[in-house]
Short mmCIF file of C-alpha atoms in Angstrom, two decimals:
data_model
loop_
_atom_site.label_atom_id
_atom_site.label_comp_id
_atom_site.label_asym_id
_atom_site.label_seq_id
_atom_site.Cartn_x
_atom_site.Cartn_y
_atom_site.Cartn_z
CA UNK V 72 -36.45 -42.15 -40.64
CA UNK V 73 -34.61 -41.16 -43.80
CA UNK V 74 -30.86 -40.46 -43.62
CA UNK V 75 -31.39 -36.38 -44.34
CA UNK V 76 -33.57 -36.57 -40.96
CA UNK V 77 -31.31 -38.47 -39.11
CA UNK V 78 -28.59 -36.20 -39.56
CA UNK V 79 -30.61 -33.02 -39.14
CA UNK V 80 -32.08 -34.52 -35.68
CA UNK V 81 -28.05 -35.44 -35.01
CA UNK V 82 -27.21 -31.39 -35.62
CA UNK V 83 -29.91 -30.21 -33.64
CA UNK V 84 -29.23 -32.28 -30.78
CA UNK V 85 -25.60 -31.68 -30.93
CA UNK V 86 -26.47 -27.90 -30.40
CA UNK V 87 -28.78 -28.49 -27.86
CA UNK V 88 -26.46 -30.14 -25.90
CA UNK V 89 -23.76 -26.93 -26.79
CA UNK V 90 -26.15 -24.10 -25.84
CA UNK V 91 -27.13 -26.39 -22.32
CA UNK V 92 -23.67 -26.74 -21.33
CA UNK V 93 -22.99 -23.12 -22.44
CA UNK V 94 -25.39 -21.81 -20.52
CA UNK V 95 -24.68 -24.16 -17.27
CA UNK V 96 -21.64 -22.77 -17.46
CA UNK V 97 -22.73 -19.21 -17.06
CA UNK V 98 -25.34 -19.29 -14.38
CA UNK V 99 -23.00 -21.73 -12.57
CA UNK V 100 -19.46 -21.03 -13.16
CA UNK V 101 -19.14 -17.57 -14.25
CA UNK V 102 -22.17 -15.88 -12.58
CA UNK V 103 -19.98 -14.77 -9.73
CA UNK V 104 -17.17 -13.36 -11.70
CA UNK V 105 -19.59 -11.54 -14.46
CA UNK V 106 -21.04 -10.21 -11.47
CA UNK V 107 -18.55 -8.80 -9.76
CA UNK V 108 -16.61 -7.40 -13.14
CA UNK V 109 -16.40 -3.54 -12.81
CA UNK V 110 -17.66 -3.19 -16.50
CA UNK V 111 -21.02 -4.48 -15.25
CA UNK V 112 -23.35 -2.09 -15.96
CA UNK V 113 -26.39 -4.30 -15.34
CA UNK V 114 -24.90 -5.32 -12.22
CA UNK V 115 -24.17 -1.57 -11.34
CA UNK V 116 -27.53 -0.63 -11.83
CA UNK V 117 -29.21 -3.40 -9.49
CA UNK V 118 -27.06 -2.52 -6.62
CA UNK V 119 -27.91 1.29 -6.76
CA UNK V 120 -31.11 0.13 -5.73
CA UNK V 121 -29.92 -1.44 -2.62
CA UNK V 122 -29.19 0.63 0.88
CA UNK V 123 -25.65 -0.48 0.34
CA UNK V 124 -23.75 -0.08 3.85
CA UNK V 125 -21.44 2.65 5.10
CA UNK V 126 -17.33 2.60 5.60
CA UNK V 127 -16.68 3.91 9.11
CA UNK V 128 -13.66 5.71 10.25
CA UNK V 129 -13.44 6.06 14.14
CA UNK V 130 -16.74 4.93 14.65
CA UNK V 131 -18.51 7.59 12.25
CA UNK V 132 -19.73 7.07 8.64
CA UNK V 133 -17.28 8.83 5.92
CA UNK V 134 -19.36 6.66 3.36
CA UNK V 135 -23.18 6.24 3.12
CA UNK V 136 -26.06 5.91 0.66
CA UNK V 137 -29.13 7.78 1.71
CA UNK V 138 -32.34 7.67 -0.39
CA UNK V 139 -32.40 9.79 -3.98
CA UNK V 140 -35.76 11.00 -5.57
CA UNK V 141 -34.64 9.21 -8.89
CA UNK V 142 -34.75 5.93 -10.81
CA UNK V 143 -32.06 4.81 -9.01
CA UNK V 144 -33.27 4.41 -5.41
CA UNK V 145 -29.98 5.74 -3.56
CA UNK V 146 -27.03 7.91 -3.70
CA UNK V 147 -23.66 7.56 -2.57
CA UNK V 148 -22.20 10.24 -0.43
CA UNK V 149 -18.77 10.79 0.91
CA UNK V 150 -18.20 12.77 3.93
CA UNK V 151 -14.35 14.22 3.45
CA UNK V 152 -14.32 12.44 0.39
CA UNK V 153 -10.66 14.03 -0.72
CA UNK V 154 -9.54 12.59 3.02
CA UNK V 155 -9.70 9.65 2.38
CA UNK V 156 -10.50 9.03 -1.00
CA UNK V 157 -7.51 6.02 -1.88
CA UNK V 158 -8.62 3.72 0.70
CA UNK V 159 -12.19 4.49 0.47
CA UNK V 160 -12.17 4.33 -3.43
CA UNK V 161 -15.91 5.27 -5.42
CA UNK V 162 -18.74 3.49 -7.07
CA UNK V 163 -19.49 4.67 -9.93
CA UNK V 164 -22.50 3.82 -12.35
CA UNK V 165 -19.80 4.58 -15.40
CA UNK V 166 -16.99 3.06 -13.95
CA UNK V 167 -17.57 0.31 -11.66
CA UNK V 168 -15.94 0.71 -8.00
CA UNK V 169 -12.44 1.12 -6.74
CA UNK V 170 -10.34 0.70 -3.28
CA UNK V 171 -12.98 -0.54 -0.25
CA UNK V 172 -16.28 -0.11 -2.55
CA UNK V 173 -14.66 -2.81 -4.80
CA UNK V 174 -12.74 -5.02 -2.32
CA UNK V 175 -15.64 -4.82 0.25
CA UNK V 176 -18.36 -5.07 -2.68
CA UNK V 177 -20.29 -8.29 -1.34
CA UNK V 178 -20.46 -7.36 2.27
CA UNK V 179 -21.35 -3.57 1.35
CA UNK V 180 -24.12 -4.53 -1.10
CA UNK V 181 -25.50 -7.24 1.13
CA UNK V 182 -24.30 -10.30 -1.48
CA UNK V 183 -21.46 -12.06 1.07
CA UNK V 184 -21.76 -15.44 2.02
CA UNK V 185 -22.00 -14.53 5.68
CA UNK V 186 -25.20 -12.90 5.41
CA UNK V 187 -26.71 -15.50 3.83
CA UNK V 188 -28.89 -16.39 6.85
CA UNK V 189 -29.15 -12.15 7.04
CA UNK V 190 -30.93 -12.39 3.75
CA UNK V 191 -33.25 -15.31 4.21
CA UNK V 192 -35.03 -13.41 7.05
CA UNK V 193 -35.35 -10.36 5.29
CA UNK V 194 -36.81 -12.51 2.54
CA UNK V 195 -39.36 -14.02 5.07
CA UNK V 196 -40.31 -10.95 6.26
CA UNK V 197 -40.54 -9.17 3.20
CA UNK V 198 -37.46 -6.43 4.20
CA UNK V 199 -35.31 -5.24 1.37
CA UNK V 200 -31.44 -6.25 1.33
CA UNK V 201 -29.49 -3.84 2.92
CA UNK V 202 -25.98 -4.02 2.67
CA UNK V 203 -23.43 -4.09 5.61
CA UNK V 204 -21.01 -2.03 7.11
CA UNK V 205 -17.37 -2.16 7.23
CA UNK V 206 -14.75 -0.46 10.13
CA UNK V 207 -11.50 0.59 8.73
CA UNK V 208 -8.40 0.69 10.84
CA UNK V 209 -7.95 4.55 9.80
CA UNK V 210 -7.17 7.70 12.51
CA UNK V 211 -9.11 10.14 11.31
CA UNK V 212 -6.66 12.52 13.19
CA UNK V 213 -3.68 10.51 11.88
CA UNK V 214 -4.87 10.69 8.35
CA UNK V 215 -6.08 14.65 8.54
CA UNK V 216 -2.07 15.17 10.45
CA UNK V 217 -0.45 13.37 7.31
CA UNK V 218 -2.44 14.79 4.35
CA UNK V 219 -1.54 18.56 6.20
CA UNK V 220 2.36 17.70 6.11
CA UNK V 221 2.39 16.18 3.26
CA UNK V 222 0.45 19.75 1.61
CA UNK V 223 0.92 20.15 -1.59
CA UNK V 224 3.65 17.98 -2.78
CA UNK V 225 2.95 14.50 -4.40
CA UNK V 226 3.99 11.65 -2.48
CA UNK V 227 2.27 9.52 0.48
CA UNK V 228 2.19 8.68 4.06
CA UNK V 229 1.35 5.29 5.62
CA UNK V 230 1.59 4.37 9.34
CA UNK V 231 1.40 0.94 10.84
CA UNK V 232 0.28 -0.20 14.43
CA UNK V 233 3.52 -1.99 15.33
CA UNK V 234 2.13 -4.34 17.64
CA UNK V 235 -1.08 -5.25 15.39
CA UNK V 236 -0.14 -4.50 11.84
CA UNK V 237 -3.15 -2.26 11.65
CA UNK V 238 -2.74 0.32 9.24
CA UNK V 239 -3.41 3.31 10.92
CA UNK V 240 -3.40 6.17 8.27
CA UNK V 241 -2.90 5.49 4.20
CA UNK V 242 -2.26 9.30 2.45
CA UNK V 243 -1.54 9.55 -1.37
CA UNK V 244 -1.20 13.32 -2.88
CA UNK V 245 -2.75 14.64 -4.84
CA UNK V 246 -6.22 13.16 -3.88
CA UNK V 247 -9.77 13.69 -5.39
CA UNK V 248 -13.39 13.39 -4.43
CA UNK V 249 -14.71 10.18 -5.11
CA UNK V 250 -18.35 12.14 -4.89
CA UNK V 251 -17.62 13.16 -8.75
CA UNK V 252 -17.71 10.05 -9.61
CA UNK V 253 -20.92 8.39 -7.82
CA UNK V 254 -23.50 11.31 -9.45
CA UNK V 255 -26.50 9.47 -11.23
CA UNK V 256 -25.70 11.68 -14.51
CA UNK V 257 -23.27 9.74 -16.57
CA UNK V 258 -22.23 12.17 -18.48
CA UNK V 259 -20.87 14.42 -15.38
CA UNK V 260 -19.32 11.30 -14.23
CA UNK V 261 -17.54 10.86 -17.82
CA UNK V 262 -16.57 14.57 -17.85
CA UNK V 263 -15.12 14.09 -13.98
CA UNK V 264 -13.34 11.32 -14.71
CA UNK V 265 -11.68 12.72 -18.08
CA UNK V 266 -10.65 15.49 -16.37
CA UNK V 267 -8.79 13.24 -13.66
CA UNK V 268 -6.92 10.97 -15.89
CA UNK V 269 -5.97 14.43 -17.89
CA UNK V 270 -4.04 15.55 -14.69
CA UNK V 271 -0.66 14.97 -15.44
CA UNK V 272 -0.34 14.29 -11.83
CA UNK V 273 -2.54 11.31 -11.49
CA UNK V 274 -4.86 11.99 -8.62
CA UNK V 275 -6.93 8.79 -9.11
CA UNK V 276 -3.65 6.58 -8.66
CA UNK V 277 -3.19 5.61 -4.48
CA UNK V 278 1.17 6.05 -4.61
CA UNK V 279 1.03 4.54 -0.87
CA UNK V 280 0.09 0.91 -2.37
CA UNK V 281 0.30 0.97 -6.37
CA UNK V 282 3.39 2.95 -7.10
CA UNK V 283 6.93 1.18 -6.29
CA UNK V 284 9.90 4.08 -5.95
CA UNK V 285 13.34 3.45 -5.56
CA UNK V 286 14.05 3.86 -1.85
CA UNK V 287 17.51 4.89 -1.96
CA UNK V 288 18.57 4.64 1.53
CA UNK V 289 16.09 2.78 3.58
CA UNK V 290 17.14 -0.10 1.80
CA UNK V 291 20.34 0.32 3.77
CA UNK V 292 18.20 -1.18 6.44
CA UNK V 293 17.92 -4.40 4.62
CA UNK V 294 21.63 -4.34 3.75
CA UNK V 295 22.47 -4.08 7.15
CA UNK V 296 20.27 -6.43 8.50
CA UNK V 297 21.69 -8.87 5.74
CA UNK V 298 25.20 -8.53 6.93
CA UNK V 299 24.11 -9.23 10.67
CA UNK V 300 22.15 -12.08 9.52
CA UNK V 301 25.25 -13.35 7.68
CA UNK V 302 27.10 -13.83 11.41
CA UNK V 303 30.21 -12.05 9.72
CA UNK V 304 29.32 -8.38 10.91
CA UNK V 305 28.24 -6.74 14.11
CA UNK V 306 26.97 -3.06 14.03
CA UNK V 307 30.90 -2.48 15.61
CA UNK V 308 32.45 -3.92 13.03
CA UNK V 309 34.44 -1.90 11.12
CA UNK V 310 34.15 -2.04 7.00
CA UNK V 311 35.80 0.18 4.15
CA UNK V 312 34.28 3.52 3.50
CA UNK V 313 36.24 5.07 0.98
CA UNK V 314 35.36 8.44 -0.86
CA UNK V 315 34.74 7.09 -3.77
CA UNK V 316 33.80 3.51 -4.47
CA UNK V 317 34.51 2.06 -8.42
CA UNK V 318 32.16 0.19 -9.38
CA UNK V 319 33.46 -3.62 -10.38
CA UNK V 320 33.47 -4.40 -13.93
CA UNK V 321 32.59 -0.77 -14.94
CA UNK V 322 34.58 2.16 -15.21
CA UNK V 323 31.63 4.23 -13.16
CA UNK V 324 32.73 5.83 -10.00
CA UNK V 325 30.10 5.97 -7.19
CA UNK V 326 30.12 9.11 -5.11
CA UNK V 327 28.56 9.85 -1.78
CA UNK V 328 26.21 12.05 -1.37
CA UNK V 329 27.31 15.52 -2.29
CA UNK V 330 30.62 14.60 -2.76
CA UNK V 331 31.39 13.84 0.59
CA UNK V 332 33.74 11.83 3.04
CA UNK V 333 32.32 9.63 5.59
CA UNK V 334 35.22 9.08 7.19
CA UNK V 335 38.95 10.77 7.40
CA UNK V 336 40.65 7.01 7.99
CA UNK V 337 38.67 5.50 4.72
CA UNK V 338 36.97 3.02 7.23
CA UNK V 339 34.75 3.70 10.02
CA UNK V 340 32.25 0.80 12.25
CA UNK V 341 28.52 -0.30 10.41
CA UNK V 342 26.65 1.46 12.75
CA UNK V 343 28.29 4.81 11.61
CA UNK V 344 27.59 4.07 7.86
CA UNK V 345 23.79 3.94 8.80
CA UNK V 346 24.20 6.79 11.03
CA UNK V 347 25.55 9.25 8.56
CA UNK V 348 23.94 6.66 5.05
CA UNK V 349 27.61 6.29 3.68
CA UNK V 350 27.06 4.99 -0.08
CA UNK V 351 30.41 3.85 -0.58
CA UNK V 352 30.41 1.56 2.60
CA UNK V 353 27.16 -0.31 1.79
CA UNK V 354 28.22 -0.50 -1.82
CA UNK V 355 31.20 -2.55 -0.98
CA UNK V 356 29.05 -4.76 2.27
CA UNK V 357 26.65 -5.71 -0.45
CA UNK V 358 29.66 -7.25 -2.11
CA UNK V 359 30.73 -8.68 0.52
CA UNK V 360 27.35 -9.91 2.22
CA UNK V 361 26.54 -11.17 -1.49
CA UNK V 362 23.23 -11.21 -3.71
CA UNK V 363 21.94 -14.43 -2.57
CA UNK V 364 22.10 -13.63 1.33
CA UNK V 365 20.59 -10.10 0.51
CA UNK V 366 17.71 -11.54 -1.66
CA UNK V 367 16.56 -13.49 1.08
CA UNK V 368 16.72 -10.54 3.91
CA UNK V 369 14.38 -9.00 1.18
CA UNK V 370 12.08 -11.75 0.97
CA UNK V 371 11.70 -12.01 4.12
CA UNK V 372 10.43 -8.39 4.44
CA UNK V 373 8.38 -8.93 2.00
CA UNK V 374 9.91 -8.23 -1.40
CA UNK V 375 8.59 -9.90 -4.56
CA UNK V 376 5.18 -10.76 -2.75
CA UNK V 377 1.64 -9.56 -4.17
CA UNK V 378 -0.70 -8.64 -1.24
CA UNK V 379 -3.81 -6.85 -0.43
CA UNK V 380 -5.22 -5.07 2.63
CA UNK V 381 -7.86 -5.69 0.99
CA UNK V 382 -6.81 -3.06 -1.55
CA UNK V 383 -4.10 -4.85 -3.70
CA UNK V 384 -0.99 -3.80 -2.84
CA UNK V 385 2.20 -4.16 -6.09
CA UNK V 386 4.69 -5.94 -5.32
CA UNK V 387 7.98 -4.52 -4.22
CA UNK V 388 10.94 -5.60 -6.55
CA UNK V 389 14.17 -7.69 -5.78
CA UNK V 390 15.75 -8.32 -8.86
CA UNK V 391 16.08 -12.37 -10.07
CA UNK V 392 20.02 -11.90 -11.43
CA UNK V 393 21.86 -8.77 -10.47
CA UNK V 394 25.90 -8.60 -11.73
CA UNK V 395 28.36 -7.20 -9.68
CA UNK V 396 27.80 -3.25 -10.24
CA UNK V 397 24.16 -3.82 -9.95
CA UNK V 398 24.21 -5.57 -6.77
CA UNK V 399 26.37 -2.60 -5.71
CA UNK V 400 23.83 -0.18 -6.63
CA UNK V 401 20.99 -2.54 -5.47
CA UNK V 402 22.57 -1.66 -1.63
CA UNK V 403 21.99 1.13 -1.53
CA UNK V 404 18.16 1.54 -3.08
CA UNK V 405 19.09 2.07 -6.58
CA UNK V 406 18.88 0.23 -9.47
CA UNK V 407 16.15 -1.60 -9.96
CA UNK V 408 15.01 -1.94 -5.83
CA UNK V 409 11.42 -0.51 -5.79
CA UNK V 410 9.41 -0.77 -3.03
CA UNK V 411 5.87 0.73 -2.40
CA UNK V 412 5.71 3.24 0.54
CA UNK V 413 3.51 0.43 2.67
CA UNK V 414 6.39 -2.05 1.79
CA UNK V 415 8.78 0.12 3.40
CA UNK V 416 6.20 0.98 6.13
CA UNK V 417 6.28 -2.53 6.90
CA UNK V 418 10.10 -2.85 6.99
CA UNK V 419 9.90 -0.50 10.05
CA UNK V 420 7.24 -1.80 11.64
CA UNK V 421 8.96 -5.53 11.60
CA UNK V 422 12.34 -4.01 13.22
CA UNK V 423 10.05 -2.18 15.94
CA UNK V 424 8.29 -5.37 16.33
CA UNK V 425 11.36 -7.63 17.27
CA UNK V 426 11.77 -9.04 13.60
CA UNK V 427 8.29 -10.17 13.52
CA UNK V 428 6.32 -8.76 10.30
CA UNK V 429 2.34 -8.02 10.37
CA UNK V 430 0.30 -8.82 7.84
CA UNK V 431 -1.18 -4.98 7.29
CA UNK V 432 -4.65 -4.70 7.61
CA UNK V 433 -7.44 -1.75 6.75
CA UNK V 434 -10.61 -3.78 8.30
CA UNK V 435 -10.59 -4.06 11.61
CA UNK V 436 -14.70 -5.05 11.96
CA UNK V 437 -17.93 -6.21 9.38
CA UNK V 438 -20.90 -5.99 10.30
CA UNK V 439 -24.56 -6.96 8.56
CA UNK V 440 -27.44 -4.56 8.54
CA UNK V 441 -28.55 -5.02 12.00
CA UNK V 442 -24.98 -3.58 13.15
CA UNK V 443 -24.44 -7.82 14.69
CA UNK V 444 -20.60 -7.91 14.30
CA UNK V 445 -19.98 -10.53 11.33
CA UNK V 446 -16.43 -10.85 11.75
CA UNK V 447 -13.26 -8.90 12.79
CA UNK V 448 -9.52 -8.99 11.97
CA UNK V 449 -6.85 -10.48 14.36
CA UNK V 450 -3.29 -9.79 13.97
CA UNK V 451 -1.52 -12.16 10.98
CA UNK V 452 2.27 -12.94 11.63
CA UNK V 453 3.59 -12.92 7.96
CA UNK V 454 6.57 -14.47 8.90
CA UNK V 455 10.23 -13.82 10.87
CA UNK V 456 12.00 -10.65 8.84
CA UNK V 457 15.54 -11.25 11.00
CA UNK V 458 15.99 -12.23 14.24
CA UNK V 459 15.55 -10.66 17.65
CA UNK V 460 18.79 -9.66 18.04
CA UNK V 461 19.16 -8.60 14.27
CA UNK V 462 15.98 -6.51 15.15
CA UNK V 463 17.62 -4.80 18.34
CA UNK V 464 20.81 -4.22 16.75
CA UNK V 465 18.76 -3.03 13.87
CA UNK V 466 16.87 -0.13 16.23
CA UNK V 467 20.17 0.65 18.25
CA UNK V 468 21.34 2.19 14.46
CA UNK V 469 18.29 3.95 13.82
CA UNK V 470 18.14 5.79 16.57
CA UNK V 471 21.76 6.67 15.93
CA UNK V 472 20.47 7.53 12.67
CA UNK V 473 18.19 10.20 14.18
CA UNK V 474 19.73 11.40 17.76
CA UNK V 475 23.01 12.27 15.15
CA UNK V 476 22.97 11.23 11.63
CA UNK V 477 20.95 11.92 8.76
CA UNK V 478 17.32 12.15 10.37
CA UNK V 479 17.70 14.68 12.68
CA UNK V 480 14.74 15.83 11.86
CA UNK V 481 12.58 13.32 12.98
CA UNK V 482 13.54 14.53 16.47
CA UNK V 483 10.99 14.19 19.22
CA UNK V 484 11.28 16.04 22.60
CA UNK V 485 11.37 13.14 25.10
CA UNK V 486 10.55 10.55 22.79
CA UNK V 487 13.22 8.47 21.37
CA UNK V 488 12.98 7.80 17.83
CA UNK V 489 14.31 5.20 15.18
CA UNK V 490 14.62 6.33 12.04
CA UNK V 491 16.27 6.07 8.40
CA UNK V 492 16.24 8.77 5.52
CA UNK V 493 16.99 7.84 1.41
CA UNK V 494 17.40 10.34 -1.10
CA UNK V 495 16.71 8.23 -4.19
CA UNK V 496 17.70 8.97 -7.50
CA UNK V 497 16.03 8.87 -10.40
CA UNK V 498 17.14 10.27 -14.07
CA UNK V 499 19.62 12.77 -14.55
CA UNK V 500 17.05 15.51 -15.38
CA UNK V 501 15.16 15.06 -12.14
CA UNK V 502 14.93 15.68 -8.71
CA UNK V 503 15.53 12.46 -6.00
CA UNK V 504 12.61 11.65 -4.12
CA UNK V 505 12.77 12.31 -0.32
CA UNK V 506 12.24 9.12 2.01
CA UNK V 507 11.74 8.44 5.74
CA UNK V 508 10.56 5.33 7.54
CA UNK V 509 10.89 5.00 10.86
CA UNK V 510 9.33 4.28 14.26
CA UNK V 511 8.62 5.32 17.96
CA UNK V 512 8.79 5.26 20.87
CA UNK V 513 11.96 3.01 20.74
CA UNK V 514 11.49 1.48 24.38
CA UNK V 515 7.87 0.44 23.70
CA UNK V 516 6.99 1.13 19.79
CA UNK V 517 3.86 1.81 19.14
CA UNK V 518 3.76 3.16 15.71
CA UNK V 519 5.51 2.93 12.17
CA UNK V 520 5.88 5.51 9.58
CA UNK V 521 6.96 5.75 5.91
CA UNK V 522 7.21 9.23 4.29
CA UNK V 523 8.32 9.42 0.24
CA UNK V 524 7.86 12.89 -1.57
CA UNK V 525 8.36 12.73 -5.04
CA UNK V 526 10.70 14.69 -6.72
CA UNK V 527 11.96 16.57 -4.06
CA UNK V 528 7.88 18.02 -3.39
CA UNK V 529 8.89 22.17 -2.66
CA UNK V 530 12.78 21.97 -2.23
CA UNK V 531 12.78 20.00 -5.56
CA UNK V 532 16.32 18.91 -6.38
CA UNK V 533 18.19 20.64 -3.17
CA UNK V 534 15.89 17.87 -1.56
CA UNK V 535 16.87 14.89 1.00
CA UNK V 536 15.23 12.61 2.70
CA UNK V 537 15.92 14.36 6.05
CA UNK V 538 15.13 17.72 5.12
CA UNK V 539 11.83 16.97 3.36
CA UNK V 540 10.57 13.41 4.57
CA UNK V 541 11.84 13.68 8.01
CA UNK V 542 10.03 16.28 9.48
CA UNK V 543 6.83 14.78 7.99
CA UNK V 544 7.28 11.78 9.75
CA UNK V 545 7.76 13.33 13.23
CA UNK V 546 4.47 15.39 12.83
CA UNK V 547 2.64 11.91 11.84
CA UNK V 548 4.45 10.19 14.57
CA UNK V 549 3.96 12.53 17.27
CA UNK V 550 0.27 12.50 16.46
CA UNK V 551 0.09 8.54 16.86
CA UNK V 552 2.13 9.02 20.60
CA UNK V 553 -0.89 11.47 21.60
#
């Protein structure tokens, strides 16, 4: 063999060996990722020709395929689509799938693991793959009671089981029908779907687990609970509550709300500084509790932590470095403190649960094709938030903060509720949103609740937490004591 062979043959083999490994690598390694990537379209295609499996709300289908007289063997329906669209999520032949279509994908289209012994005996006996079904945690009632409060205005609503974590109802506003976007004509899709990312008020985004809002007051909660877990402060001890508070380092004066006084003495006990949400007071105990010690109350609420339920869930933000006038600000929600309305949902629910915080959940049961149960969820501990008695100190306040403070409200006739309000500022030009978390009843809680309106919803910027949020919150909470 001549040189010029040699080193052909040596090319050719070299590229054999590229375009083997190359394609090991696909059919092995990335097969499962290429196949679950949204912009699939191949992959799209094959599973509208499977019975994929329905989502089930109180033991009745709000999601189903039933057989279409087209090339594409089924269609996707949604019963109450627009109820509960942002949990629920679409699948779309344009656009891949969103919320439970995409984070359920493999068990709805038949593909998970688990039913691998599910799909060997269909392949025996010559069944197609049917996909299974999956049980959401959702109150139909609970979810139809929040999306009527929360009417028109943009915002959400998202209540916890205290003792289990479950969540209970998840409500973003403005909502949509997910049915628009699961037609078999792709170009009624594409014109659906333009139209909804043209709505300047973004009814495909779910605001209960992707949008993080300042939360103005609530955070008080943490602020308190990080002085208590300090050992320096009970919820009688008595801290400065001037009228106005000057920011250190800064020539910025902070106000309380409207201007007023919280107290005629310029002092007054930490339980009445949650009671009636005194900004100048928690400005100063965030000095005094410090950045470090407030961080890791945060933290251990679950600030700064990615999650899903199996929707992903942003991650609520505690700043890294705050100065002096920002960890000020920071006590009292502003700043840059974000939380998502199911972080702050979960801030109540730990308090109500005796500092103990619940993983949130929306599956509560799988099941294959033959309706065998697969698996189910059990409560998660995601850690201690504070301690017992931080916890009952904690609820003593909020009730305060309801029977006579800010959250009146929230009110329940023979119920006794816990509660905090926030009006949170944004820019100058607009209106605060309104916030509300809370829980009830406080001898036995059973559920949690976090309300946030944007912008003020119908009272725009005469808005507060307690006038708009509040009364939201008791109609959601009142409908979980039924």
């Amino acid at each position: 063999m001549n040189a010029a062979i040699r080193r052909v043959s040596t090319v050719a083999i070299v590229l054999l060996l590229a375009l083997m490994v190359a394609a090991t690598n696909i059919q092995v390694r990335e097969a499962p990722a290429l196949n679950a990537d949204g912009r699939n379209v191949r992959s799209i295609y094959r599973e509208f020709g499977v019975s994929r499996g329905p989502i089930i709300v109180d033991g009745k289908a709000v999601v189903s395929s039933v057989p279409s007289d087209d090339a594409f063997g089924y269609q996707r329906t949604y019963t109450d689509g627009r109820l509960f669209s942002h949990v629920t999520g679409y699948f779309s032949i344009v656009f891949g799938r969103d919320g439970i279509e995409r984070a359920e994908n493999e068990v709805l289209n038949g593909t998970a693991d688990s039913f691998f012994l599910r799909r060997m005996q269909d392949l025996i006996t010559g069944h197609q793959q049917r996909g299974g079904s999956v049980e959401l945690t959702l109150s139909r009632t609970l979810q139809e009671v929040a999306t009527k409060a929360l009417g028109s205005q943009r915002g959400a609503v998202v209540a916890l089981d205290v003792e289990t974590g479950a969540i209970l109802a998840m409500v973003s506003t403005p909502t949509y029908d997910p049915a628009v976007l699961a037609k078999h004509s792709s170009s009624k899709v594409n014109e659906a779907y333009q139209e909804l990312l043209a709505d300047d008020t973004h009814p495909l985004r779910n605001r209960a687990t992707s949008t993080i809002y300042p939360p103005g007051s609530t955070f008080k909660i943490l602020t308190a609970a990080a002085a208590l877990e300090s050992g320096q402060f009970t919820a009688d001890t008595v801290i400065p509550a001037p009228d106005t508070f000057k920011l250190p380092q800064s020539s910025s004066v902070l106000q309380n709300f409207g201007g007023s006084r919280c107290s005629p003495s310029g002092e007054q006990s930490l339980a009445d500084a949650l009671r009636i949400s005194c900004n100048t007071a928690f400005a100063q105990l965030g000095l005094d509790v410090g950045q470090d010690q407030l961080r890791r109350t945060a933290e251990a609420f679950g600030f700064n932590e990615r999650s899903s339920v199996p929707i992903p869930v942003s991650a609520s933000n505690f700043p890294s470095e705050l100065s002096a006038p920002e960890l000020a600000l920071s006590s009292i929600g502003q700043m840059d403190i974000a939380a998502t309305p199911l972080q702050m949902a979960s801030v109540a629910q730990a308090v109500a649960n005796g500092g103990d915080r619940l993983e949130p959940y929306l599956v509560e049961r799988v099941r294959d094709a033959n309706l065998d149960i697969v698996s189910s969820t059990d409560p998660t501990s995601a850690g201690r938030a504070v301690s017992a008695s931080t916890a009952r100190a904690l609820t003593e306040m909020m009730v305060g903060v309801v029977d006579s403070g800010s959250g009146t409200a929230a009110r329940i006739p023979g119920v006794k509720v816990a509660g905090k309000t926030g009006t949170a500022q944004t820019t100058k030009e607009a209106a605060p949103h309104a916030w509300f978390i809370g829980f009830a009843p406080v001898d036995a809680p059973k559920i949690a609740v976090a309300v946030v309106v944007e912008n003020g919803g119908s009272m725009g910027s005469e808005a507060t937490g307690g006038a708009v949020a509040a009364p939201i919150a008791r109609k959601v909470l009142e409908a979980g004591l039924r």
